Coordinates of C-alpha atoms in Angstrom, one line a residue:
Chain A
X22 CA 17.2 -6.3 13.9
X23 CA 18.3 -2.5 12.8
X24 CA 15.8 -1.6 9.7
X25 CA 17.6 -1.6 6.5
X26 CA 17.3 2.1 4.9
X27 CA 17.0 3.3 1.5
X28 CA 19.7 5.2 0.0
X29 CA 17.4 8.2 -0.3
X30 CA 16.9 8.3 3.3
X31 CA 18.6 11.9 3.4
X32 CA 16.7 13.3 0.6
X33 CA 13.3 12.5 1.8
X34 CA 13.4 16.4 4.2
X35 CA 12.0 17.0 7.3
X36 CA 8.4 16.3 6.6
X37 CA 8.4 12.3 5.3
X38 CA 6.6 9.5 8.0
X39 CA 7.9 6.9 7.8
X40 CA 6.7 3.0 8.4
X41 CA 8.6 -0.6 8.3
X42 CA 7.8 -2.3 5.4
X43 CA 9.8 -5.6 4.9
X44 CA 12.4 -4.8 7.5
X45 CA 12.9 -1.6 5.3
X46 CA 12.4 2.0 6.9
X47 CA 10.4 3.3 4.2
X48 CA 8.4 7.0 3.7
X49 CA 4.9 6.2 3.8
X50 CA 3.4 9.7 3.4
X51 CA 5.1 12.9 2.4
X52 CA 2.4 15.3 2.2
X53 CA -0.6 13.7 2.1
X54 CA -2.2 10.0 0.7
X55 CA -4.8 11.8 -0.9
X56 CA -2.5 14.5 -2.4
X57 CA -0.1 12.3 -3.1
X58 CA -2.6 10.0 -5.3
X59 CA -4.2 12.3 -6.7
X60 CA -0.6 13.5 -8.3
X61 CA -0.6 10.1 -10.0
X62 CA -3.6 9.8 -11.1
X63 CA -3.8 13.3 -12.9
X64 CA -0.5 14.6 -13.6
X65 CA 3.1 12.3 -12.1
X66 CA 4.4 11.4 -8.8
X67 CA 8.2 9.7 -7.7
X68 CA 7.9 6.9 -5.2
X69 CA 11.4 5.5 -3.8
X70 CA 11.2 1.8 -4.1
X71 CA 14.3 0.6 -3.2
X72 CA 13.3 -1.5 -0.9
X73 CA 12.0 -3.9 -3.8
X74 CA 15.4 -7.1 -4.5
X75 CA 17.6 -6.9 -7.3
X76 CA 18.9 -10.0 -8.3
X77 CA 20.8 -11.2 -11.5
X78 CA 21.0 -14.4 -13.1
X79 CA 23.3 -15.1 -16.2
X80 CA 25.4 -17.6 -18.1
X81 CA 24.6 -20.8 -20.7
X82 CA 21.7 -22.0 -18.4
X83 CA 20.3 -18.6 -17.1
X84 CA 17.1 -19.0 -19.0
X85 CA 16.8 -22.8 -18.3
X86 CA 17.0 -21.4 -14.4
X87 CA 14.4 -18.6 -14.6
X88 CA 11.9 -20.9 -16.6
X89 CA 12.1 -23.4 -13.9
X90 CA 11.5 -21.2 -11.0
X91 CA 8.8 -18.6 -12.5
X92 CA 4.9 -19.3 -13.6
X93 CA 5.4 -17.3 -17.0
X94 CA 7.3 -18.3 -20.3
X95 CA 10.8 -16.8 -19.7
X96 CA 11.7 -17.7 -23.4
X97 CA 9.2 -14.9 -24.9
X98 CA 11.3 -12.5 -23.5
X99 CA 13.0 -10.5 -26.3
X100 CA 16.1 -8.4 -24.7
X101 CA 14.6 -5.2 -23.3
X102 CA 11.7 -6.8 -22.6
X103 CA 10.0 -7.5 -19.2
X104 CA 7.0 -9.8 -17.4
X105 CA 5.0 -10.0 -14.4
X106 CA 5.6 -13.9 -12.7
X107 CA 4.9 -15.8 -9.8
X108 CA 7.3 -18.2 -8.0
X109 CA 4.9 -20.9 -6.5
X110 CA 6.4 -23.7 -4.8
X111 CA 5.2 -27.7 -5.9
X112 CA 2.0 -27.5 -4.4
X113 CA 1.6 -24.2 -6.7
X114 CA 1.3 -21.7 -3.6
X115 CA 2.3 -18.2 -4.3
X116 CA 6.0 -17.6 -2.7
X117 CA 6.3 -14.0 -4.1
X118 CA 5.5 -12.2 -7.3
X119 CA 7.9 -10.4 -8.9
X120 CA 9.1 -9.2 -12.4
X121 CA 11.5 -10.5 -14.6
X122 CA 13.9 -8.2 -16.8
X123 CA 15.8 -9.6 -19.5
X124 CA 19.0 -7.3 -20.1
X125 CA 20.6 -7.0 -23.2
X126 CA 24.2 -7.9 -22.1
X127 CA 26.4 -10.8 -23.7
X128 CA 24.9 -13.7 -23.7
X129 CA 21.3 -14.5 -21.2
X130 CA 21.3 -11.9 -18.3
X131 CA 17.9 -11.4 -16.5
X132 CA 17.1 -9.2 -13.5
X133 CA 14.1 -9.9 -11.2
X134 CA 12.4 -7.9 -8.8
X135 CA 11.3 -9.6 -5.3
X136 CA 9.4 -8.0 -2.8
X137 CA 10.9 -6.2 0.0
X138 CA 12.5 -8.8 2.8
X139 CA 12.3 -11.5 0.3
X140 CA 15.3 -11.2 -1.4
X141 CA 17.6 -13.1 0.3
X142 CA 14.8 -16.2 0.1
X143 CA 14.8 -15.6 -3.4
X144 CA 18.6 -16.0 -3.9
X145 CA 18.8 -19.0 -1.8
X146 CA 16.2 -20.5 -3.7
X147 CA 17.9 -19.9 -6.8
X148 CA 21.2 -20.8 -6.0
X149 CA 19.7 -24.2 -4.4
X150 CA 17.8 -25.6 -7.3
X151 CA 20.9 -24.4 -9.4
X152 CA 23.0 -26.7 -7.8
X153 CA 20.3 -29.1 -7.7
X154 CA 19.9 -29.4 -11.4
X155 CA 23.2 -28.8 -11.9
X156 CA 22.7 -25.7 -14.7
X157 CA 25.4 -23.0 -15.3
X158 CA 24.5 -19.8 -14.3
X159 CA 25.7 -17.1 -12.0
X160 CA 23.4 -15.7 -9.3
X161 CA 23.9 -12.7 -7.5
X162 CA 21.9 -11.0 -5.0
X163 CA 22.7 -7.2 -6.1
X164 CA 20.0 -5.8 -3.9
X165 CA 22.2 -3.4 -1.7
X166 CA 23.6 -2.4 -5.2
X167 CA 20.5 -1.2 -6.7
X168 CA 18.1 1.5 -5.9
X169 CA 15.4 2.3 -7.9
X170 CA 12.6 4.6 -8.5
X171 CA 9.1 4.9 -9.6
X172 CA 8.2 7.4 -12.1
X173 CA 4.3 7.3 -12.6
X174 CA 1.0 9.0 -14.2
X175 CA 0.2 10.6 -17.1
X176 CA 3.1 12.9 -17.2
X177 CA 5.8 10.4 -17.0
X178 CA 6.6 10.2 -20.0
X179 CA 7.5 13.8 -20.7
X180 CA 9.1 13.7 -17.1
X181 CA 11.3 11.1 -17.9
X182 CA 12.0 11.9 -21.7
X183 CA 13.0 15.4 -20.3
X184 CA 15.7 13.2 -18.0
X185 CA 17.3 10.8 -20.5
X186 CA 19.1 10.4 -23.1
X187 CA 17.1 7.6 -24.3
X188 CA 13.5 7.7 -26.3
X189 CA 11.5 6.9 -24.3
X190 CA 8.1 7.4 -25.5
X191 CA 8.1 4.4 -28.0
X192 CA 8.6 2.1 -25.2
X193 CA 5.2 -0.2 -25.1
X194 CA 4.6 -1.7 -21.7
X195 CA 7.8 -3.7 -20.0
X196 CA 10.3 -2.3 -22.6
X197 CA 13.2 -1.1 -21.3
X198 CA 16.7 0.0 -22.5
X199 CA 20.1 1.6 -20.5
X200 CA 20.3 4.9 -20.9
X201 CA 21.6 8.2 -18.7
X202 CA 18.7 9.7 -16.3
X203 CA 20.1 12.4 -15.1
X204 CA 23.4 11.9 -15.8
X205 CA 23.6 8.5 -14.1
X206 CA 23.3 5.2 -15.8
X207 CA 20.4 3.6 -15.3
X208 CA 18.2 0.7 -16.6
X209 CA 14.6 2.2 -17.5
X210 CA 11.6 -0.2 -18.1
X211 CA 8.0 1.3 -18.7
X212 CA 6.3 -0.6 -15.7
X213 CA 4.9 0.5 -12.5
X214 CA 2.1 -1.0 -10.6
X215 CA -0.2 2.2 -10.0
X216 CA -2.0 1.5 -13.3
X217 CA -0.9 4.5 -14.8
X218 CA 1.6 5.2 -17.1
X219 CA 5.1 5.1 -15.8
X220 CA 8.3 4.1 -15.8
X221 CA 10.6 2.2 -13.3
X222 CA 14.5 3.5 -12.9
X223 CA 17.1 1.4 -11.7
X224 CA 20.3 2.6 -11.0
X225 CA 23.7 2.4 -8.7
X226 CA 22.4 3.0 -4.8
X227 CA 25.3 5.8 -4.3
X228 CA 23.8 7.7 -7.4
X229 CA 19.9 7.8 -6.6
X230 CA 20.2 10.8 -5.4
X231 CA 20.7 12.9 -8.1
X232 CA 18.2 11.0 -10.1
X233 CA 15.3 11.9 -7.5
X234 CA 16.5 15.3 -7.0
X235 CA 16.1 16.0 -10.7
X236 CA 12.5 14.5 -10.7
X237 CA 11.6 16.4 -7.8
X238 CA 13.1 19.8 -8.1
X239 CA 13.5 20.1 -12.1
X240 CA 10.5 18.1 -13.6
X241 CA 7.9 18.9 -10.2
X242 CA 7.2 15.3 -9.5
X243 CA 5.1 14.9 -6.0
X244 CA 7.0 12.6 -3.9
X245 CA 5.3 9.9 -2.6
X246 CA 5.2 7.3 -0.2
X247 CA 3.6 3.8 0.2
X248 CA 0.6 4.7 1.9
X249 CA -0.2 6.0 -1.9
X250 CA 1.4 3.3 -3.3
X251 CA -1.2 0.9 -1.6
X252 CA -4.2 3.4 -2.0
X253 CA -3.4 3.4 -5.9
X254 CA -2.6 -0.3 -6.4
X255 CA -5.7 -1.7 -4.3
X256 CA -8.1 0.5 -6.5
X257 CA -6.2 -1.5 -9.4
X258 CA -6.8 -4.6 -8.1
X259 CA -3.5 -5.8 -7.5
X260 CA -2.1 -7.8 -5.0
X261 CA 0.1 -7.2 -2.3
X262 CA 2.7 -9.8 -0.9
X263 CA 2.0 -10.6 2.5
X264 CA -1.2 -9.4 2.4
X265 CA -3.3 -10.7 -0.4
X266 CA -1.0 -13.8 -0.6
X267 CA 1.7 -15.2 2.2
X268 CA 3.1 -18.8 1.9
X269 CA 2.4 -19.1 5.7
X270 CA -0.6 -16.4 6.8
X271 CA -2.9 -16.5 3.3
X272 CA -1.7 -19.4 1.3
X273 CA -2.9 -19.0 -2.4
X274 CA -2.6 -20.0 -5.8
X275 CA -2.2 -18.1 -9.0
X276 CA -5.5 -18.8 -10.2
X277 CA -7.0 -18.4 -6.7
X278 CA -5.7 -14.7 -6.7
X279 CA -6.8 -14.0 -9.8
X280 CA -3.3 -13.8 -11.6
X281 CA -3.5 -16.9 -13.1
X282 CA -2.8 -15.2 -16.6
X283 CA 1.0 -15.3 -15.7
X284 CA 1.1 -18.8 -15.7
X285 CA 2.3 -20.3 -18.8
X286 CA 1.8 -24.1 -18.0
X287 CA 3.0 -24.8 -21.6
X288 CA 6.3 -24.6 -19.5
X289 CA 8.0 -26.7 -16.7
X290 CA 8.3 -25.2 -13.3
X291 CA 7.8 -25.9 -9.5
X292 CA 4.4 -25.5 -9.2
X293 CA 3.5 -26.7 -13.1
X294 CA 2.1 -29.8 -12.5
X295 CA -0.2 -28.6 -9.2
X296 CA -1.5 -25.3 -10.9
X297 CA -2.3 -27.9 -14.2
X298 CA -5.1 -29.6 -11.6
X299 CA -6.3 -26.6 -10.2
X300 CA -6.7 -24.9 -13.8
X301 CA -8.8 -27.9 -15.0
X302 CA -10.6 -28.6 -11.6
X303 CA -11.6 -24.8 -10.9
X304 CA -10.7 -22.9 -7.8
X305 CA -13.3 -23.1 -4.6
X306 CA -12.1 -19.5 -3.4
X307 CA -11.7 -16.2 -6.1
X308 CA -10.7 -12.7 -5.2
X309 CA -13.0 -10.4 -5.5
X310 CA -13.2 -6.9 -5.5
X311 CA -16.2 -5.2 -3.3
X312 CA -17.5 -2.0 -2.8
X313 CA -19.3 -1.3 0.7
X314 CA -22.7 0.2 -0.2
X315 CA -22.9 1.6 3.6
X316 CA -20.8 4.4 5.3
X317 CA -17.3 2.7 6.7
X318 CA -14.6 1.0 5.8
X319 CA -13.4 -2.5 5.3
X320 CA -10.0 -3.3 6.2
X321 CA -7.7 -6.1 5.8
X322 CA -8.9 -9.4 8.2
X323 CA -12.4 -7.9 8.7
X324 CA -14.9 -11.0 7.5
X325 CA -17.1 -11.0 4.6
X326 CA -20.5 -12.5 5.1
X327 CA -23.3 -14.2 3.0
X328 CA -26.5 -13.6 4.7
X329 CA -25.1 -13.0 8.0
X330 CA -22.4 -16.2 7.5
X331 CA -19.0 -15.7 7.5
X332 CA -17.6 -16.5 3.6
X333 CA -14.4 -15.5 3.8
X334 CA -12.2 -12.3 4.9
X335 CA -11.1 -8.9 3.4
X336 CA -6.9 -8.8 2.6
X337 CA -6.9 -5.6 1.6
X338 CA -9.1 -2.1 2.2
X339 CA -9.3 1.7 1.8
X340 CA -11.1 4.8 1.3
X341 CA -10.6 4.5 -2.7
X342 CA -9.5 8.6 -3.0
X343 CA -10.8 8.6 -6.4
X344 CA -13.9 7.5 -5.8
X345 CA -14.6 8.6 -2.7
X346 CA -16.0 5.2 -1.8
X347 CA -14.8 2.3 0.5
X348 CA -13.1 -0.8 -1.8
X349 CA -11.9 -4.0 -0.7
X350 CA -10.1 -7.2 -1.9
X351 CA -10.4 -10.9 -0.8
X352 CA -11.2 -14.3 -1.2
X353 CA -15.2 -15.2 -1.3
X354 CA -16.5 -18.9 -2.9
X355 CA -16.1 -18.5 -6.3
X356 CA -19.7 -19.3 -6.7
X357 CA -20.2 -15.6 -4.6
X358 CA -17.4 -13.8 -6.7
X359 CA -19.5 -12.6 -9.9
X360 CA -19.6 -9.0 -10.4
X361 CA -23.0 -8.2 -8.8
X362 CA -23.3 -10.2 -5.9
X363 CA -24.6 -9.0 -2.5
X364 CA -22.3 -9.7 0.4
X365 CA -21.6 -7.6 3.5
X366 CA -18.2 -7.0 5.8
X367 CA -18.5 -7.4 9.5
X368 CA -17.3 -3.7 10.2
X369 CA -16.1 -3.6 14.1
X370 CA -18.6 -6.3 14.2
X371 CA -21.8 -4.1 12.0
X372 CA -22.5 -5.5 9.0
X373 CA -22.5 -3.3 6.2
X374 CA -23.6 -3.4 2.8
X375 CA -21.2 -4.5 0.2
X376 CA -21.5 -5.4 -3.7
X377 CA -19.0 -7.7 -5.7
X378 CA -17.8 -5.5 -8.7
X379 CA -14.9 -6.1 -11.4
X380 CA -11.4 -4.8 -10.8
X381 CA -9.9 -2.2 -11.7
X382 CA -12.5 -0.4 -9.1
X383 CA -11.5 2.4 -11.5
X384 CA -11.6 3.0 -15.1
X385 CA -8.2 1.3 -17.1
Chain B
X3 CA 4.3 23.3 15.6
X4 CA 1.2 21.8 16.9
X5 CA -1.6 24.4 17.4
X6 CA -2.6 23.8 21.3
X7 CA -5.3 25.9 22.3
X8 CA -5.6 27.5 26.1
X9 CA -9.1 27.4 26.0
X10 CA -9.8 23.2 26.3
X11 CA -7.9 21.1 28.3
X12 CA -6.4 17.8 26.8
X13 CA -6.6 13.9 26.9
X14 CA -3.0 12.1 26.8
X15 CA -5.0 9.6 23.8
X16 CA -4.9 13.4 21.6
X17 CA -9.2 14.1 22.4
X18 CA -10.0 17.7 23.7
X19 CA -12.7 19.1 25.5
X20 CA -13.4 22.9 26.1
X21 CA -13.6 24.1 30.0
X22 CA -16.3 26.7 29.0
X23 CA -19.3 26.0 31.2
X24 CA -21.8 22.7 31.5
X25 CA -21.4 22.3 27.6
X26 CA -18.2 21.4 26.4
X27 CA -17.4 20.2 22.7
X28 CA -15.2 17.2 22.1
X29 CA -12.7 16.8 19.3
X30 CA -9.0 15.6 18.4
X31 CA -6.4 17.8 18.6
X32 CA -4.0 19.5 15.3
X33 CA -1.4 16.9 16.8
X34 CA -4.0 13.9 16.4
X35 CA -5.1 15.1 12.9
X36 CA -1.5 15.2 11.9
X37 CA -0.7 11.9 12.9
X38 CA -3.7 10.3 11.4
X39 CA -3.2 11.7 7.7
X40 CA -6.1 11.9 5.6
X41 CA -9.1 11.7 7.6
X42 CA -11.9 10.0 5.3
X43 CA -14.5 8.4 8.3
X44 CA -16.2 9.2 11.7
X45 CA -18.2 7.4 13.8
X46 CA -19.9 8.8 16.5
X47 CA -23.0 8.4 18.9
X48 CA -26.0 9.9 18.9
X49 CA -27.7 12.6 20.4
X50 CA -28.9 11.6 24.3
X51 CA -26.0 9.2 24.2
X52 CA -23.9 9.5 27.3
X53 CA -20.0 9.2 27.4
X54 CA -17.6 8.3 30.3
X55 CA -14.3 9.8 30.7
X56 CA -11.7 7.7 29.7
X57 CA -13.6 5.1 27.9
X58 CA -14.4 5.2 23.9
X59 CA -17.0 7.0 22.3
X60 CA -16.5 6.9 18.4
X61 CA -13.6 5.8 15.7
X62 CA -12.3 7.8 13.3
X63 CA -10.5 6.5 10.3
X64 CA -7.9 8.3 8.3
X65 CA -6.7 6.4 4.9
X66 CA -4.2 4.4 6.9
X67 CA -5.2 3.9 10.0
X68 CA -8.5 3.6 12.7
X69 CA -8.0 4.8 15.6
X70 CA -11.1 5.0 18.7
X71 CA -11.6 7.7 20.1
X72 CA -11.8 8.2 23.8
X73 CA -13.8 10.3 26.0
X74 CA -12.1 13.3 27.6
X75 CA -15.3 14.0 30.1
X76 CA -18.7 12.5 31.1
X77 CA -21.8 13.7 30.3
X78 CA -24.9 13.3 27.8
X79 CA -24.0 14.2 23.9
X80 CA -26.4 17.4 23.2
X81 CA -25.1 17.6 19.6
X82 CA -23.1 15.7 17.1
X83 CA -21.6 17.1 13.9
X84 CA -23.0 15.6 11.3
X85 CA -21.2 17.6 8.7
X86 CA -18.6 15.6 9.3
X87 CA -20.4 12.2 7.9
X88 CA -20.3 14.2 4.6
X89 CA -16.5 16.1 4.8
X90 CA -14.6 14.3 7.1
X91 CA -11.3 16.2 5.9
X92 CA -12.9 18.9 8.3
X93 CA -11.3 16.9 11.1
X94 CA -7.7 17.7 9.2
X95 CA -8.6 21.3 8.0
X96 CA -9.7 22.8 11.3
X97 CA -10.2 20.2 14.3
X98 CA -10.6 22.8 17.2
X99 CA -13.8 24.9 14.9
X100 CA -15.6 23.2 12.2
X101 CA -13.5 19.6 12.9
X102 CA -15.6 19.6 16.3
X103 CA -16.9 15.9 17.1
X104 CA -19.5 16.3 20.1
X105 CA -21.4 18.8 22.5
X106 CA -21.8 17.4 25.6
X107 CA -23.5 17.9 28.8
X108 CA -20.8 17.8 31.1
X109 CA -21.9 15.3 34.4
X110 CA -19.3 16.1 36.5
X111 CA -17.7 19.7 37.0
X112 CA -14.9 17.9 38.6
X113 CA -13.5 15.5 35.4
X114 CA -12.0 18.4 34.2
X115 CA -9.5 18.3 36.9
X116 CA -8.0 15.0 35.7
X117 CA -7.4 16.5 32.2
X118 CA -3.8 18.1 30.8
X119 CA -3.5 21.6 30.5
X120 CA -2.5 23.1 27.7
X121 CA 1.2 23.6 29.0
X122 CA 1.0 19.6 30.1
X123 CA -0.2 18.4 26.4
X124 CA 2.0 20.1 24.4
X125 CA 5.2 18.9 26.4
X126 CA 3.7 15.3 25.7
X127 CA 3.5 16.0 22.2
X128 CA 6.7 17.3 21.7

């Protein structure tokens, strides 16, 4: 199967890698990781993330549909607003994560974001249990209609403010309003999942371009790819689909992956009455977060050990660039997941040194 | 593009070796580096360690990726550059002078007949 490419694909020059991510061709470095980061962290970077679904759902019953397939409370959304939510199947296993928009058009419109590949799962899923509780609403998979950008770091705010019509700056986290970036109307939400300030931009694929050109050339934002993007979200501690959770190759649970604040189970959903046991019976597994306390680095599938046992396995792993130390994520007995513990990750079969600590591996 | 020194001869898996004498030093090549990104780990033997052409020696670990690293001749290592446990980005910054990996002994004068030339390496990488 041909990769599907982003709209920006042209704009990227001469020097973007690229890497297939979700049956997407998608620029995983431009200059460098560490650069690239480090333009995050410290001043603002632009990552293309069109690769991310775009679907819509609206009409009489759009909220009744979205509460019923999402862990969080749909009905707290006020228009503009925005939340991070799982879709779990009955036995409460993570599908996808993704986040929920609720645009202020006539009547209930909401916009969620899958994750790359997923999208078309997503709509099917939707349009299935539509018809199977017979609700009203319209569901349209708009992903080859959207692109969207990342806008992200400290600087984001000025970068976009100096881009849009809108005001951006009162925006508190997952606002969002329409407004012209650029010239091109475009839905603008203040989320991002760097863990740094930021702002998301959707707007009409054909028109992306100008929006990144004006970030890059006018307002000096370092482009950057997803090997950044993974680099800055693992030292966050936040999951990756696929990686840290899959339905098939790492079957988890909210609570298990340590999200389990997104589930509202004050609500009905697929999944609700699963995740109820597991929140009052405990998990036996728990992400975790490690450091290695030895020279190397632990990468996704190597296995963590408890005095030389094997205790579970690492889902993600990098060279944290701003700590200059080795972090990890994955699943250890929740009895070994306190902040403290002494583990160790089989390292091309060497065990080294590793201590459980608390995400973020860096300071909020 | 790539900087491909005349002086060493070259390994298809990106490893160079120079041709200067029974000591040659062992590293990755400007091509290699590239490729890898952001080089943030080595691993390498020690000292009185021997090597065999063709077969691994070390890893080295850029923020994406490992990749081993392969032997371009025999011999016993004399030195190993340690610097590089502390600033691995030296492997990005200058991989044919202070990026260096190994010195080795060479075993066999003749294993560096079954290396690329210069000329040959570059046309690979292009």
């Amino acid at each position: 199967m041909a990769l599907r490419k982003p709209p920006l694909s042209g704009a990227y020059g001469a020097d973007a890698r690229f890497t297939d991510f979700g049956g997407w061709e998608m620029p995983v470095e431009f200059d460098s990781i560490r650069t690239e980061h480090a333009a995050v962290r410290e001043s603002v970077g632009i990552f293309d993330v069109s690769h991310m679904g775009e679907i819509t759902v609206t009409g009489p019953d759009a909220t009744a549909l979205m509460q019923r397939l999402t862990s969080n409370d749909v009905s707290a959304l006020s228009v503009g607003d925005s939340q991070y939510a799982m879709i779990t199947d009955e036995s409460g296993t993570i599908i996808d994560d993704t986040i929920v928009y609720r645009l202020p058009d006539e009547g209930e419109r909401y916009l969620f974001v899958p994750n790359a590949g997923h999208d078309e799962e997503a709509y099917r899923r939707w349009v299935d249990h539509r018809d199977e509780w017979d609700l009203a609403a319209d569901v349209e998979n708009e992903t080859d209609e959207w692109a969207m950008v990342a806008v992200q770091g400290p600087d984001a705010v000025d970068a976009v403010g100096s881009q849009t019509d809108a005001d951006v700056e009162p925006f508190s986290w997952g606002e969002g309003a329409y407004a012209d970036v650029a010239g091109v109307r475009s839905w603008v939400s203040r989320t991002g999942y760097t863990g740094e300030d930021g702002f998301e931009i959707l707007c009409p694929t054909d028109e992306v371009g100008a929006i990144w050109e004006a970030f890059v050339d006018a307002e000096g934002c370092e482009p950057c790819g997803l090997g950044a993007r993974d680099t800055l979200r693992t030292e966050m501690g936040f999951l990756l689909s696929g990686q840290d959770f899959d339905p098939d190759d790492e079957p988890r649970n909210p609570y298990e992956a340590g999200v389990g604040w997104t589930v509202d189970l004050d609500t009905e959903f697929v999944g609700r009455d699963a995740l109820a046991r597991v929140a009052s019976d405990g998990v036996e597994e728990a992400f975790a977060g490690l450091i290695l306390r030895e020279r190397g680095i632990a990468r996704h599938g190597y296995e963590i050990l408890a005095d030389g046992e094997p205790v579970g396995h690492v889902t993600s792993g990098t060279m944290s660039p701003t700590l200059g130390e080795a972090i990890a994520l994955g699943y250890v007995p929740a009895a070994l997941a306190e902040p403290g513990t002494e583990l160790s990750v089989a390292v091309r079969g060497q065990e080294k040194r590793a201590e459980v600590v608390s995400t973020p591996f860096i300071e909020d | 593009m790539f900087e491909v020194p005349e002086d060493r001869k070259y390994l298809e898996s990106h490893e160079y070796a120079t041709t200067d004498g029974d000591t040659a030093t062992v590293g990755i090549t400007d091509f290699a580096q590239d490729e890898l990104g952001d080089v943030v780990f080595v691993e390498l033997p020690e000292v009185g360690d021997e090597i065999t052409q063709g077969e691994e020696f070390g890893v080295v670990e850029s923020i994406k990726a490992v990749s081993d690293l392969y032997a371009p001749i025999s011999g016993t290592v004399t030195a190993v550059n340690e610097e590089l446990f502390d600033r691995p980005e030296l492997v990005n910054d200058d991989p044919y002078g202070d990026g260096w990996m190994l010195e080795v002994d060479v075993s066999d004068d003749g294993a560096f007949d079954d290396l690329l030339s210069a000329d040959e390496y570059r046309e690979q990488t292009e």
